[in-house]
Short mmCIF file of C-alpha atoms in Angstrom, two decimals:
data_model
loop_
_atom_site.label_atom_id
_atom_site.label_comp_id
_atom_site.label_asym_id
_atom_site.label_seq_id
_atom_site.Cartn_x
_atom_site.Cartn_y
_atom_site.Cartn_z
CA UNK A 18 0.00 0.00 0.00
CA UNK A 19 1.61 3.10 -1.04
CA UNK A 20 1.31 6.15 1.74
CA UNK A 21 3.24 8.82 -0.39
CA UNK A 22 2.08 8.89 -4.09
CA UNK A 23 3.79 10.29 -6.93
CA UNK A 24 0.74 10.20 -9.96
CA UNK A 25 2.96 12.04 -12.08
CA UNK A 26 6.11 9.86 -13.53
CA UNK A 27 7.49 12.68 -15.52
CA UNK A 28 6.92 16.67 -16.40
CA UNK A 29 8.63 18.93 -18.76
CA UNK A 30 8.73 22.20 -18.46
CA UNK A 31 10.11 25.18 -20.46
CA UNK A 32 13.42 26.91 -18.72
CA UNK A 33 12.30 30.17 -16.85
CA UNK A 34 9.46 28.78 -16.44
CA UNK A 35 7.22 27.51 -13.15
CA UNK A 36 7.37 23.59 -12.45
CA UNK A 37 5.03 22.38 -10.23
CA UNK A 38 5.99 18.52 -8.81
CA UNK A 39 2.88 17.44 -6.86
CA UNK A 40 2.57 14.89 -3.79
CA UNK A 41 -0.39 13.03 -2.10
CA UNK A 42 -0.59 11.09 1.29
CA UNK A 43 -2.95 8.79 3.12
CA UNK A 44 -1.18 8.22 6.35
CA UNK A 45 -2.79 11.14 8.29
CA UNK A 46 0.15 10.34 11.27
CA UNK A 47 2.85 11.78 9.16
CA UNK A 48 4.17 15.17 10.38
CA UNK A 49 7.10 16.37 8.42
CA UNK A 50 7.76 16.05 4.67
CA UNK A 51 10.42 16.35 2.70
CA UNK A 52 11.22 16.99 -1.26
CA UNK A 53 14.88 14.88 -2.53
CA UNK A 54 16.08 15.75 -5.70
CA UNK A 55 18.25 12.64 -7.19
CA UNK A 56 20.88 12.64 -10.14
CA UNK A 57 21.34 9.44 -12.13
CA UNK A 58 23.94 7.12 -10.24
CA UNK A 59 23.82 9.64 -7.33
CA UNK A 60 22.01 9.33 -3.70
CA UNK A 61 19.19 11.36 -2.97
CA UNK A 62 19.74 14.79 -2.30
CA UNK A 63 17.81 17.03 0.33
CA UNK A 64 16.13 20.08 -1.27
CA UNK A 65 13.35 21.70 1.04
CA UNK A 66 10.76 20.27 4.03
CA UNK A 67 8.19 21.48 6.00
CA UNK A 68 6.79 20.76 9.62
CA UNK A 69 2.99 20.04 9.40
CA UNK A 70 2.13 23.08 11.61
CA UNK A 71 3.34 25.15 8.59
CA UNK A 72 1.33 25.28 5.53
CA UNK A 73 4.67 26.91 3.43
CA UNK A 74 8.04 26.82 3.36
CA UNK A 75 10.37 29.14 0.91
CA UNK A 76 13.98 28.47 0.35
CA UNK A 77 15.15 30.04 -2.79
CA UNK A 78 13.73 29.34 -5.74
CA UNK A 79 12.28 26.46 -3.94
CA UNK A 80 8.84 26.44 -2.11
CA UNK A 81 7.19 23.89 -0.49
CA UNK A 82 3.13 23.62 0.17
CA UNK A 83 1.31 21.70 2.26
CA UNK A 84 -2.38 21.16 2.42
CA UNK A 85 -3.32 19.02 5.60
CA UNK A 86 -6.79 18.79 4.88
CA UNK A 87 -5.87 17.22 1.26
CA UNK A 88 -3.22 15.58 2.27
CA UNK A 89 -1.50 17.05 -0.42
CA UNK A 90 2.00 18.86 -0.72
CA UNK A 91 3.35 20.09 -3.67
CA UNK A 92 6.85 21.37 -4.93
CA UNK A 93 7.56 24.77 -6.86
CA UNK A 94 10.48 25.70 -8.94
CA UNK A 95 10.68 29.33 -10.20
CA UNK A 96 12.23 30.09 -12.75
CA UNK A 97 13.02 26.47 -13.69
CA UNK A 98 16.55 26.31 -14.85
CA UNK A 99 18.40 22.99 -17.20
CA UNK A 100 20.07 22.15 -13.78
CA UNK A 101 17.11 21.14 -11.91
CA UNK A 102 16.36 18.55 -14.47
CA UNK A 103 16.64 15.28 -12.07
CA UNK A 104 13.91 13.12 -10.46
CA UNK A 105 12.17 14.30 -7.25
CA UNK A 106 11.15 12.64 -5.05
CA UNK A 107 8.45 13.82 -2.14
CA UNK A 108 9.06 11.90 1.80
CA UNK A 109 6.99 11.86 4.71
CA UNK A 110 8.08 10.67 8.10
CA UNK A 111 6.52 11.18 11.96
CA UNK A 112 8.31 13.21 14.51
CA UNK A 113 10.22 10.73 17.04
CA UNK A 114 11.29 8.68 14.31
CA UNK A 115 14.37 10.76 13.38
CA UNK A 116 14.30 10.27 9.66
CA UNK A 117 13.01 7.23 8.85
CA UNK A 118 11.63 8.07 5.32
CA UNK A 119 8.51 6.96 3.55
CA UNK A 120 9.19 7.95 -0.55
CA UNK A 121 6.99 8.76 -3.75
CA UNK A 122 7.84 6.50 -6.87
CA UNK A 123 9.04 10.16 -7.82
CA UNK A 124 8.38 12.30 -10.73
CA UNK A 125 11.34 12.57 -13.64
CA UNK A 126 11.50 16.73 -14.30
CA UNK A 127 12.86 17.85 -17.84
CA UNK A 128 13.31 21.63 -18.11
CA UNK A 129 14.23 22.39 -21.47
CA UNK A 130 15.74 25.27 -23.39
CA UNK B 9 34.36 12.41 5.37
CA UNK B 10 32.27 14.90 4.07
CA UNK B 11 29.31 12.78 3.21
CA UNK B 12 28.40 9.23 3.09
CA UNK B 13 30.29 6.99 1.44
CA UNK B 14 28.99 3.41 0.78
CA UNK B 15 31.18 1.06 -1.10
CA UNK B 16 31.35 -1.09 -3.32
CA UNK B 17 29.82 1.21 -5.66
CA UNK B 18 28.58 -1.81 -8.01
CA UNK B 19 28.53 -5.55 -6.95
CA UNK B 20 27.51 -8.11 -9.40
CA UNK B 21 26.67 -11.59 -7.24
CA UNK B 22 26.17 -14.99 -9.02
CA UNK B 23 22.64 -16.10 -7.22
CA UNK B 24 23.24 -17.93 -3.76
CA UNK B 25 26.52 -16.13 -3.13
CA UNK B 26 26.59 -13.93 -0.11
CA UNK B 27 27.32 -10.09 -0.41
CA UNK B 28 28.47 -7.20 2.30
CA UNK B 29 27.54 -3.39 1.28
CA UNK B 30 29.84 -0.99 3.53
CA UNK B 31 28.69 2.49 4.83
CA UNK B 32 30.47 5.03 5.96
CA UNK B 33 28.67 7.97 7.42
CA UNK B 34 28.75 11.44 8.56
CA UNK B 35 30.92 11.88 11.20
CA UNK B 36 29.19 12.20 14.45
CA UNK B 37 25.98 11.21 12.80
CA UNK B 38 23.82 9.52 15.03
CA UNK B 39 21.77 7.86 13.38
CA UNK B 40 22.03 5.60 10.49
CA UNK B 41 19.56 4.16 7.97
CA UNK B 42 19.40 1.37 5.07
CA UNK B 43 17.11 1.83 2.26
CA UNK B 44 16.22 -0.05 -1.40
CA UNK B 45 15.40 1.34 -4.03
CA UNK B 46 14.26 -0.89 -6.87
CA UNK B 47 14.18 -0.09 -10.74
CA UNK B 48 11.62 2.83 -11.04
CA UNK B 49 10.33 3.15 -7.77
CA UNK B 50 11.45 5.05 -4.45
CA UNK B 51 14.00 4.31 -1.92
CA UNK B 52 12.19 1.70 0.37
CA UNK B 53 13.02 1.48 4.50
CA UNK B 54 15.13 -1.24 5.17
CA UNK B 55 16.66 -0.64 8.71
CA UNK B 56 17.63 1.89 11.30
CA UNK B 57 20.82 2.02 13.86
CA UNK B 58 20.76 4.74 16.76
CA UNK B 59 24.66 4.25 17.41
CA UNK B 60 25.07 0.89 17.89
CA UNK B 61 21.41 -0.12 18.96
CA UNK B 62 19.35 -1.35 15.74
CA UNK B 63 16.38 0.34 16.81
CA UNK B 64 14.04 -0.78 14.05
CA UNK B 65 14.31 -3.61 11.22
CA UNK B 66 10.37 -3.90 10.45
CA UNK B 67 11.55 -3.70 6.51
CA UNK B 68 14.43 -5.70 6.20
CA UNK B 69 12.49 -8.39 3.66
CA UNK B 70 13.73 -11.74 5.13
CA UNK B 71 16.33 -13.20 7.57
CA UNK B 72 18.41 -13.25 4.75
CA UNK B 73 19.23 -9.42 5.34
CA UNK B 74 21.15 -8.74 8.41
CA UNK B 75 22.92 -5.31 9.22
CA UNK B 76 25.23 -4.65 11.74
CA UNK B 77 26.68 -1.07 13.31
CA UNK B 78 28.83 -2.81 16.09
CA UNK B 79 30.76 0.70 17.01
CA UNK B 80 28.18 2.73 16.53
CA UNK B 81 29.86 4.51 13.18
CA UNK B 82 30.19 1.94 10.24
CA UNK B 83 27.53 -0.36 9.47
CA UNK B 84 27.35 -3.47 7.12
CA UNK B 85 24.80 -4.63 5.14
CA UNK B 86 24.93 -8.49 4.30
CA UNK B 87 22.80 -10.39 2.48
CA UNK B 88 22.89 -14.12 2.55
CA UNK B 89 22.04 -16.66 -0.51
CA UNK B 90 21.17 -13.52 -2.90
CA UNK B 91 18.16 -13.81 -5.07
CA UNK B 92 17.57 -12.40 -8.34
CA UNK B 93 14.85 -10.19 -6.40
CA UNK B 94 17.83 -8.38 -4.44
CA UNK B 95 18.78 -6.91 -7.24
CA UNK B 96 18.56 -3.13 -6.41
CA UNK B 97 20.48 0.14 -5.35
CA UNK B 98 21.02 0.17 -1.76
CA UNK B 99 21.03 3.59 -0.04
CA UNK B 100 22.16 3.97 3.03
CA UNK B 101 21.60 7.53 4.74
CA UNK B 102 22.78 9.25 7.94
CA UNK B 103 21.36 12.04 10.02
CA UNK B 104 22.02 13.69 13.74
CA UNK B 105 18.91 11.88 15.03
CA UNK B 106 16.62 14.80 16.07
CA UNK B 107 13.37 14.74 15.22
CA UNK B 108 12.71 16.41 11.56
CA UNK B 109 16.02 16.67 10.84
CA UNK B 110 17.21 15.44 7.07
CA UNK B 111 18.93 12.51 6.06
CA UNK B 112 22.08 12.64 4.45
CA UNK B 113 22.45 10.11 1.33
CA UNK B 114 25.46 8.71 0.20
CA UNK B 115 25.39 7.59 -3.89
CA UNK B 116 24.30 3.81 -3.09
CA UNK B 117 25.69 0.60 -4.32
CA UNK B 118 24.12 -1.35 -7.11
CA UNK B 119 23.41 -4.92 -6.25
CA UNK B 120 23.09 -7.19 -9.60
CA UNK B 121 22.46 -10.74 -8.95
CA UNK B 122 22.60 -12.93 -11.93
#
């Protein structure tokens, strides 16, 4: 049974450009989310979380979402540049469990010239 | 180090040959996790180490998987009699253990078994 969905395997999206890399979750426990970005043949890579008494979370170009009542977070990228071209993948976890990570199936972002 | 460094990188086992995956992680790091991460899909919890103490290993997927962190830095991943199913990339991550605080990944090794 998957807790943290990905529907979206892949999105392309024009440089300069907004992406928008969406997330759902059923496990109404979870309390903390985070967004990984992952190269090929590299480990995961933290971008941007959020505590579930926040509804948003800015870093950068980077903002994070989060709609309780959906169960529903979703990732922004503005502008989109060729470098953030990698898979991303959305995590979910409860507080007291350090970091032990439940993933999407993650969504493959193309952001082309 | 300055991240988490697993090794080997790749490992190709023959099927019924036993493997060890090696991490390394952050110094002063806490705590320590194992993930998989099968073709096309996300990194999957395997395991977790507070120091030494294996605190949680609800999704190692048989007794063939054991992991070990005996001095509370290093840890081991072995898996006994590999299957063709084992075939994966295994992750392992490491974080200072407070609550929402993130992992850090190192680059995984890939586990072929043919």
């Amino acid at each position: 049974d998957q807790q943290v969905k990905q529907n979206s395997p892949s999105l392309s999206v024009q440089e300069g450009r907004i992406s928008i890399l969406n997330c759902d979750y059923t496990n109404s426990m979870f309390d903390y989310f985070l967004w990984y970005k992952k190269y090929p043949a590299e480990g995961p890579t933290f971008l941007i979380s959020i505590s579930s008494i926040k509804d948003k979370n800015e870093d950068g170009r980077f903002t994070v979402f989060l709609n309780k009542s959906a169960k529903h977070l979703s990732l922004h990228i503005v502008p989109s540049q060729p470098g953030d071209s990698a898979v991303y993948f959305c995590a979910a976890s409860f507080t007291g469990t350090a970091s032990k990570l439940t993933f999407g199936t993650g969504t493959r972002l193309q952001v082309t010239l | 180090g300055a991240g988490v460094s697993q090794s080997p990188r790749y490992k190709v086992a023959k099927r019924g040959q036993d493997v060890a995956l090696r991490c390394d992680p952050i110094s002063g790091h806490v705590s320590l996790f194992w993930y998989q991460q099968a073709l096309g899909q996300g990194p999957e919890f395997l395991t977790y180490f507070q120091n030494e103490a294996q605190l949680d290993k609800s999704g190692l997927p048989s007794d063939r998987f054991f992991a070990e962190r005996p001095e509370g830095s290093v840890s081991t991943l072995k898996i006994q009699r590999t299957q063709q199913e084992d075939s994966a990339v295994y992750l392992c991550a490491s974080s200072l253990g407070q609550a929402n605080t993130e992992a850090f990944f190192g680059q995984g090794t890939r586990l072929t078994v043919v």
